Amino acid sequence: SIPAASWWTLATITTVGYGDVFPVSRTGKVVGFVAILYGTILLGLPIGIIGSQFSTEFGRMVTVSRRRQETVKQRNASALTDSQTEPPVSSCPSVESSSLS
């Protein structure tokens, strides 16, 4: 039956144990169902809040990463144009040390 299958599904998903203790009477099943529903809602509410905050933080992190990439691109472009206008500097240590003597 659908009610028995629903009870089994909810009890299996929301409990930890071997199933050796379970309600038999209709009143016991109603109390058990209310407890299962309450537990599910109690655990489900923080999940939504945490998920929302995660999404907000992830969006902020992506924005910061994009800004950093743009800054690096601008600095590289600026360095490239500066190096094209300045005379080349020798990077060979032997030439620099011999010219200082």
mmCIF file of N, CA and C in Angstrom:
data_model
loop_
_atom_site.group_PDB
_atom_site.id
_atom_site.type_symbol
_atom_site.label_atom_id
_atom_site.label_comp_id
_atom_site.label_asym_id
_atom_site.label_seq_id
_atom_site.Cartn_x
_atom_site.Cartn_y
_atom_site.Cartn_z
ATOM 1 N N SER A 1 0.835 -1.187 0.000
ATOM 2 C CA SER A 1 0.000 0.000 0.000
ATOM 3 C C SER A 1 0.884 1.257 0.000
ATOM 4 N N ILE A 2 0.340 2.331 -0.502
ATOM 5 C CA ILE A 2 1.088 3.585 -0.605
ATOM 6 C C ILE A 2 1.422 4.150 0.768
ATOM 7 N N PRO A 3 0.487 4.182 1.739
ATOM 8 C CA PRO A 3 0.864 4.697 3.063
ATOM 9 C C PRO A 3 1.977 3.881 3.725
ATOM 10 N N ALA A 4 1.933 2.563 3.609
ATOM 11 C CA ALA A 4 2.979 1.725 4.210
ATOM 12 C C ALA A 4 4.317 1.964 3.522
ATOM 13 N N ALA A 5 4.310 2.114 2.201
ATOM 14 C CA ALA A 5 5.542 2.383 1.465
ATOM 15 C C ALA A 5 6.099 3.763 1.818
ATOM 16 N N SER A 6 5.212 4.740 1.988
ATOM 17 C CA SER A 6 5.649 6.082 2.380
ATOM 18 C C SER A 6 6.274 6.056 3.767
ATOM 19 N N TRP A 7 5.617 5.329 4.692
ATOM 20 C CA TRP A 7 6.166 5.205 6.041
ATOM 21 C C TRP A 7 7.554 4.554 5.998
ATOM 22 N N TRP A 8 7.684 3.501 5.260
ATOM 23 C CA TRP A 8 8.965 2.796 5.167
ATOM 24 C C TRP A 8 10.039 3.713 4.603
ATOM 25 N N THR A 9 9.713 4.471 3.553
ATOM 26 C CA THR A 9 10.676 5.376 2.924
ATOM 27 C C THR A 9 11.127 6.460 3.887
ATOM 28 N N LEU A 10 10.178 7.128 4.524
ATOM 29 C CA LEU A 10 10.536 8.196 5.455
ATOM 30 C C LEU A 10 11.324 7.658 6.644
ATOM 31 N N ALA A 11 10.909 6.537 7.180
ATOM 32 C CA ALA A 11 11.611 5.964 8.330
ATOM 33 C C ALA A 11 13.017 5.517 7.948
ATOM 34 N N THR A 12 13.181 4.998 6.758
ATOM 35 C CA THR A 12 14.495 4.531 6.316
ATOM 36 C C THR A 12 15.434 5.701 6.046
ATOM 37 N N ILE A 13 14.927 6.738 5.421
ATOM 38 C CA ILE A 13 15.763 7.883 5.060
ATOM 39 C C ILE A 13 16.184 8.681 6.289
ATOM 40 N N THR A 14 15.287 8.811 7.259
ATOM 41 C CA THR A 14 15.548 9.746 8.357
ATOM 42 C C THR A 14 16.057 9.110 9.633
ATOM 43 N N THR A 15 16.216 7.820 9.705
ATOM 44 C CA THR A 15 16.659 7.209 10.964
ATOM 45 C C THR A 15 17.953 6.441 10.779
ATOM 46 N N VAL A 16 18.606 6.210 11.898
ATOM 47 C CA VAL A 16 19.795 5.377 11.922
ATOM 48 C C VAL A 16 19.494 4.234 12.874
ATOM 49 N N GLY A 17 19.696 3.043 12.445
ATOM 50 C CA GLY A 17 19.421 1.901 13.308
ATOM 51 C C GLY A 17 19.115 0.684 12.470
ATOM 52 N N TYR A 18 18.694 -0.357 13.152
ATOM 53 C CA TYR A 18 18.454 -1.624 12.484
ATOM 54 C C TYR A 18 16.978 -1.879 12.203
ATOM 55 N N GLY A 19 16.094 -1.014 12.672
ATOM 56 C CA GLY A 19 14.670 -1.211 12.458
ATOM 57 C C GLY A 19 14.072 -2.212 13.419
ATOM 58 N N ASP A 20 14.787 -2.473 14.512
ATOM 59 C CA ASP A 20 14.273 -3.439 15.478
ATOM 60 C C ASP A 20 13.205 -2.845 16.391
ATOM 61 N N VAL A 21 13.121 -1.505 16.467
ATOM 62 C CA VAL A 21 12.087 -0.835 17.241
ATOM 63 C C VAL A 21 11.321 0.068 16.296
ATOM 64 N N PHE A 22 10.020 -0.142 16.202
ATOM 65 C CA PHE A 22 9.208 0.669 15.313
ATOM 66 C C PHE A 22 7.785 0.727 15.860
ATOM 67 N N PRO A 23 7.040 1.772 15.516
ATOM 68 C CA PRO A 23 5.669 1.891 16.010
ATOM 69 C C PRO A 23 4.751 0.895 15.310
ATOM 70 N N VAL A 24 3.803 0.368 16.070
ATOM 71 C CA VAL A 24 2.878 -0.614 15.530
ATOM 72 C C VAL A 24 1.482 -0.021 15.392
ATOM 73 N N SER A 25 1.053 0.757 16.396
ATOM 74 C CA SER A 25 -0.312 1.302 16.380
ATOM 75 C C SER A 25 -0.385 2.518 15.462
ATOM 76 N N ARG A 26 -1.596 2.882 15.123
ATOM 77 C CA ARG A 26 -1.819 4.053 14.274
ATOM 78 C C ARG A 26 -1.331 5.302 14.986
ATOM 79 N N THR A 27 -1.592 5.442 16.282
ATOM 80 C CA THR A 27 -1.147 6.607 17.050
ATOM 81 C C THR A 27 0.384 6.680 17.078
ATOM 82 N N GLY A 28 1.024 5.560 17.266
ATOM 83 C CA GLY A 28 2.478 5.522 17.263
ATOM 84 C C GLY A 28 3.051 5.935 15.921
ATOM 85 N N LYS A 29 2.408 5.499 14.844
ATOM 86 C CA LYS A 29 2.875 5.883 13.509
ATOM 87 C C LYS A 29 2.678 7.377 13.264
ATOM 88 N N VAL A 30 1.588 7.942 13.766
ATOM 89 C CA VAL A 30 1.351 9.386 13.604
ATOM 90 C C VAL A 30 2.421 10.164 14.372
ATOM 91 N N VAL A 31 2.676 9.753 15.615
ATOM 92 C CA VAL A 31 3.718 10.423 16.405
ATOM 93 C C VAL A 31 5.072 10.255 15.712
ATOM 94 N N GLY A 32 5.350 9.075 15.208
ATOM 95 C CA GLY A 32 6.599 8.842 14.481
ATOM 96 C C GLY A 32 6.699 9.701 13.227
ATOM 97 N N PHE A 33 5.589 9.823 12.516
ATOM 98 C CA PHE A 33 5.580 10.645 11.303
ATOM 99 C C PHE A 33 5.838 12.106 11.633
ATOM 100 N N VAL A 34 5.209 12.602 12.709
ATOM 101 C CA VAL A 34 5.424 13.999 13.116
ATOM 102 C C VAL A 34 6.893 14.203 13.493
ATOM 103 N N ALA A 35 7.478 13.227 14.209
ATOM 104 C CA ALA A 35 8.889 13.327 14.588
ATOM 105 C C ALA A 35 9.795 13.322 13.355
ATOM 106 N N ILE A 36 9.475 12.461 12.401
ATOM 107 C CA ILE A 36 10.265 12.408 11.163
ATOM 108 C C ILE A 36 10.146 13.717 10.399
ATOM 109 N N LEU A 37 8.934 14.237 10.273
ATOM 110 C CA LEU A 37 8.707 15.484 9.553
ATOM 111 C C LEU A 37 9.426 16.640 10.245
ATOM 112 N N TYR A 38 9.306 16.704 11.565
ATOM 113 C CA TYR A 38 9.974 17.753 12.330
ATOM 114 C C TYR A 38 11.487 17.661 12.150
ATOM 115 N N GLY A 39 12.047 16.460 12.237
ATOM 116 C CA GLY A 39 13.488 16.280 12.063
ATOM 117 C C GLY A 39 13.953 16.676 10.675
ATOM 118 N N THR A 40 13.169 16.320 9.667
ATOM 119 C CA THR A 40 13.523 16.665 8.294
ATOM 120 C C THR A 40 13.512 18.174 8.091
ATOM 121 N N ILE A 41 12.487 18.837 8.607
ATOM 122 C CA ILE A 41 12.398 20.297 8.472
ATOM 123 C C ILE A 41 13.506 20.967 9.273
ATOM 124 N N LEU A 42 13.753 20.457 10.475
ATOM 125 C CA LEU A 42 14.786 21.042 11.327
ATOM 126 C C LEU A 42 16.162 20.948 10.672
ATOM 127 N N LEU A 43 16.438 19.852 9.990
ATOM 128 C CA LEU A 43 17.713 19.710 9.293
ATOM 129 C C LEU A 43 17.704 20.415 7.941
ATOM 130 N N GLY A 44 16.547 20.534 7.331
ATOM 131 C CA GLY A 44 16.458 21.128 5.999
ATOM 132 C C GLY A 44 16.587 22.633 5.986
ATOM 133 N N LEU A 45 16.151 23.306 7.030
ATOM 134 C CA LEU A 45 16.215 24.766 7.057
ATOM 135 C C LEU A 45 17.647 25.292 7.012
ATOM 136 N N PRO A 46 18.552 24.789 7.838
ATOM 137 C CA PRO A 46 19.938 25.295 7.744
ATOM 138 C C PRO A 46 20.599 24.987 6.409
ATOM 139 N N ILE A 47 20.214 23.913 5.767
ATOM 140 C CA ILE A 47 20.801 23.569 4.466
ATOM 141 C C ILE A 47 20.534 24.688 3.460
ATOM 142 N N GLY A 48 19.326 25.220 3.451
ATOM 143 C CA GLY A 48 18.998 26.320 2.536
ATOM 144 C C GLY A 48 19.803 27.567 2.825
ATOM 145 N N ILE A 49 19.967 27.873 4.090
ATOM 146 C CA ILE A 49 20.731 29.057 4.482
ATOM 147 C C ILE A 49 22.199 28.877 4.114
ATOM 148 N N ILE A 50 22.740 27.719 4.423
ATOM 149 C CA ILE A 50 24.139 27.440 4.096
ATOM 150 C C ILE A 50 24.350 27.473 2.582
ATOM 151 N N GLY A 51 23.423 26.891 1.830
ATOM 152 C CA GLY A 51 23.534 26.906 0.372
ATOM 153 C C GLY A 51 23.488 28.313 -0.196
ATOM 154 N N SER A 52 22.622 29.138 0.359
ATOM 155 C CA SER A 52 22.520 30.522 -0.100
ATOM 156 C C SER A 52 23.799 31.290 0.191
ATOM 157 N N GLN A 53 24.342 31.124 1.384
ATOM 158 C CA GLN A 53 25.587 31.807 1.736
ATOM 159 C C GLN A 53 26.757 31.298 0.904
ATOM 160 N N PHE A 54 26.770 29.998 0.619
ATOM 161 C CA PHE A 54 27.821 29.441 -0.235
ATOM 162 C C PHE A 54 27.760 30.074 -1.621
ATOM 163 N N SER A 55 26.560 30.199 -2.154
ATOM 164 C CA SER A 55 26.402 30.789 -3.483
ATOM 165 C C SER A 55 26.870 32.241 -3.487
ATOM 166 N N THR A 56 26.528 32.988 -2.451
ATOM 167 C CA THR A 56 26.952 34.382 -2.352
ATOM 168 C C THR A 56 28.471 34.482 -2.271
ATOM 169 N N GLU A 57 29.070 33.667 -1.424
ATOM 170 C CA GLU A 57 30.525 33.697 -1.244
ATOM 171 C C GLU A 57 31.250 33.247 -2.509
ATOM 172 N N PHE A 58 30.723 32.233 -3.180
ATOM 173 C CA PHE A 58 31.345 31.758 -4.413
ATOM 174 C C PHE A 58 31.301 32.850 -5.485
ATOM 175 N N GLY A 59 30.173 33.550 -5.583
ATOM 176 C CA GLY A 59 30.075 34.650 -6.540
ATOM 177 C C GLY A 59 31.069 35.754 -6.239
ATOM 178 N N ARG A 60 31.262 36.054 -4.951
ATOM 179 C CA ARG A 60 32.237 37.065 -4.563
ATOM 180 C C ARG A 60 33.649 36.618 -4.905
ATOM 181 N N MET A 61 33.931 35.347 -4.684
ATOM 182 C CA MET A 61 35.258 34.811 -4.983
ATOM 183 C C MET A 61 35.544 34.869 -6.491
ATOM 184 N N VAL A 62 34.557 34.555 -7.305
ATOM 185 C CA VAL A 62 34.724 34.615 -8.757
ATOM 186 C C VAL A 62 34.969 36.049 -9.201
ATOM 187 N N THR A 63 34.243 36.996 -8.613
ATOM 188 C CA THR A 63 34.419 38.407 -8.961
ATOM 189 C C THR A 63 35.824 38.879 -8.606
ATOM 190 N N VAL A 64 36.301 38.518 -7.421
ATOM 191 C CA VAL A 64 37.656 38.908 -7.003
ATOM 192 C C VAL A 64 38.692 38.290 -7.935
ATOM 193 N N SER A 65 38.496 37.039 -8.313
ATOM 194 C CA SER A 65 39.433 36.369 -9.207
ATOM 195 C C SER A 65 39.473 37.060 -10.570
ATOM 196 N N ARG A 66 38.336 37.431 -11.085
ATOM 197 C CA ARG A 66 38.293 38.129 -12.389
ATOM 198 C C ARG A 66 38.982 39.486 -12.306
ATOM 199 N N ARG A 67 38.768 40.207 -11.197
ATOM 200 C CA ARG A 67 39.426 41.508 -11.035
ATOM 201 C C ARG A 67 40.938 41.342 -10.980
ATOM 202 N N ARG A 68 41.406 40.302 -10.281
ATOM 203 C CA ARG A 68 42.848 40.054 -10.213
ATOM 204 C C ARG A 68 43.412 39.739 -11.591
ATOM 205 N N GLN A 69 42.695 38.934 -12.360
ATOM 206 C CA GLN A 69 43.162 38.599 -13.703
ATOM 207 C C GLN A 69 43.224 39.842 -14.570
ATOM 208 N N GLU A 70 42.230 40.710 -14.454
ATOM 209 C CA GLU A 70 42.233 41.947 -15.239
ATOM 210 C C GLU A 70 43.393 42.842 -14.818
ATOM 211 N N THR A 71 43.674 42.913 -13.521
ATOM 212 C CA THR A 71 44.790 43.717 -13.027
ATOM 213 C C THR A 71 46.107 43.184 -13.555
ATOM 214 N N VAL A 72 46.272 41.868 -13.535
ATOM 215 C CA VAL A 72 47.501 41.263 -14.058
ATOM 216 C C VAL A 72 47.634 41.547 -15.550
ATOM 217 N N LYS A 73 46.549 41.429 -16.294
ATOM 218 C CA LYS A 73 46.592 41.719 -17.736
ATOM 219 C C LYS A 73 46.986 43.171 -17.984
ATOM 220 N N GLN A 74 46.413 44.094 -17.193
ATOM 221 C CA GLN A 74 46.736 45.510 -17.369
ATOM 222 C C GLN A 74 48.199 45.782 -17.028
ATOM 223 N N ARG A 75 48.688 45.150 -15.948
ATOM 224 C CA ARG A 75 50.094 45.342 -15.575
ATOM 225 C C ARG A 75 51.027 44.767 -16.630
ATOM 226 N N ASN A 76 50.681 43.610 -17.157
ATOM 227 C CA ASN A 76 51.509 43.004 -18.201
ATOM 228 C C ASN A 76 51.509 43.862 -19.455
ATOM 229 N N ALA A 77 50.358 44.387 -19.816
ATOM 230 C CA ALA A 77 50.285 45.249 -20.992
ATOM 231 C C ALA A 77 51.075 46.531 -20.755
ATOM 232 N N SER A 78 50.980 47.088 -19.547
ATOM 233 C CA SER A 78 51.721 48.298 -19.206
ATOM 234 C C SER A 78 53.220 48.022 -19.214
ATOM 235 N N ALA A 79 53.636 46.885 -18.664
ATOM 236 C CA ALA A 79 55.058 46.531 -18.643
ATOM 237 C C ALA A 79 55.574 46.302 -20.047
ATOM 238 N N LEU A 80 54.753 45.727 -20.902
ATOM 239 C CA LEU A 80 55.160 45.475 -22.271
ATOM 240 C C LEU A 80 55.358 46.782 -23.021
ATOM 241 N N THR A 81 54.458 47.736 -22.853
ATOM 242 C CA THR A 81 54.614 49.017 -23.551
ATOM 243 C C THR A 81 55.772 49.810 -22.970
ATOM 244 N N ASP A 82 56.015 49.695 -21.635
ATOM 245 C CA ASP A 82 57.150 50.389 -21.037
ATOM 246 C C ASP A 82 58.472 49.805 -21.516
ATOM 247 N N SER A 83 58.515 48.489 -21.651
ATOM 248 C CA SER A 83 59.764 47.869 -22.090
ATOM 249 C C SER A 83 60.053 48.169 -23.560
ATOM 250 N N GLN A 84 59.042 48.453 -24.337
ATOM 251 C CA GLN A 84 59.262 48.773 -25.746
ATOM 252 C C GLN A 84 59.778 50.197 -25.910
ATOM 253 N N THR A 85 59.475 51.080 -24.964
ATOM 254 C CA THR A 85 59.915 52.467 -25.087
ATOM 255 C C THR A 85 61.270 52.699 -24.416
ATOM 256 N N GLU A 86 61.663 51.849 -23.454
ATOM 257 C CA GLU A 86 62.938 52.023 -22.768
ATOM 258 C C GLU A 86 64.035 51.267 -23.513
ATOM 259 N N PRO A 87 65.286 51.714 -23.408
ATOM 260 C CA PRO A 87 66.371 50.984 -24.043
ATOM 261 C C PRO A 87 66.573 49.649 -23.333
ATOM 262 N N PRO A 88 67.012 48.636 -24.052
ATOM 263 C CA PRO A 88 67.205 47.324 -23.433
ATOM 264 C C PRO A 88 68.325 47.360 -22.398
ATOM 265 N N VAL A 89 68.151 46.629 -21.332
ATOM 266 C CA VAL A 89 69.139 46.549 -20.265
ATOM 267 C C VAL A 89 69.789 45.181 -20.344
ATOM 268 N N SER A 90 71.097 45.153 -20.237
ATOM 269 C CA SER A 90 71.809 43.885 -20.314
ATOM 270 C C SER A 90 71.540 43.074 -19.056
ATOM 271 N N SER A 91 71.234 41.799 -19.260
ATOM 272 C CA SER A 91 70.970 40.936 -18.109
ATOM 273 C C SER A 91 72.138 40.000 -17.853
ATOM 274 N N CYS A 92 73.224 40.168 -18.582
ATOM 275 C CA CYS A 92 74.390 39.313 -18.416
ATOM 276 C C CYS A 92 75.248 39.862 -17.283
ATOM 277 N N PRO A 93 75.479 39.088 -16.205
ATOM 278 C CA PRO A 93 76.243 39.602 -15.064
ATOM 279 C C PRO A 93 77.695 39.913 -15.408
ATOM 280 N N SER A 94 78.284 39.198 -16.343
ATOM 281 C CA SER A 94 79.690 39.449 -16.667
ATOM 282 C C SER A 94 79.857 40.801 -17.339
ATOM 283 N N VAL A 95 78.892 41.210 -18.159
ATOM 284 C CA VAL A 95 78.989 42.497 -18.825
ATOM 285 C C VAL A 95 78.814 43.612 -17.802
ATOM 286 N N GLU A 96 77.884 43.449 -16.873
ATOM 287 C CA GLU A 96 77.636 44.483 -15.872
ATOM 288 C C GLU A 96 78.825 44.624 -14.934
ATOM 289 N N SER A 97 79.433 43.504 -14.488
ATOM 290 C CA SER A 97 80.551 43.582 -13.550
ATOM 291 C C SER A 97 81.808 44.146 -14.237
ATOM 292 N N SER A 98 82.011 43.841 -15.520
ATOM 293 C CA SER A 98 83.192 44.350 -16.207
ATOM 294 C C SER A 98 83.047 45.832 -16.502
ATOM 295 N N SER A 99 81.849 46.302 -16.706
ATOM 296 C CA SER A 99 81.680 47.721 -16.986
ATOM 297 C C SER A 99 81.810 48.557 -15.721
ATOM 298 N N LEU A 100 81.599 47.953 -14.530
ATOM 299 C CA LEU A 100 81.728 48.697 -13.283
ATOM 300 C C LEU A 100 83.183 48.846 -12.863
ATOM 301 N N SER A 101 84.095 48.002 -13.320
ATOM 302 C CA SER A 101 85.495 48.053 -12.893
ATOM 303 C C SER A 101 86.245 49.160 -13.533
#
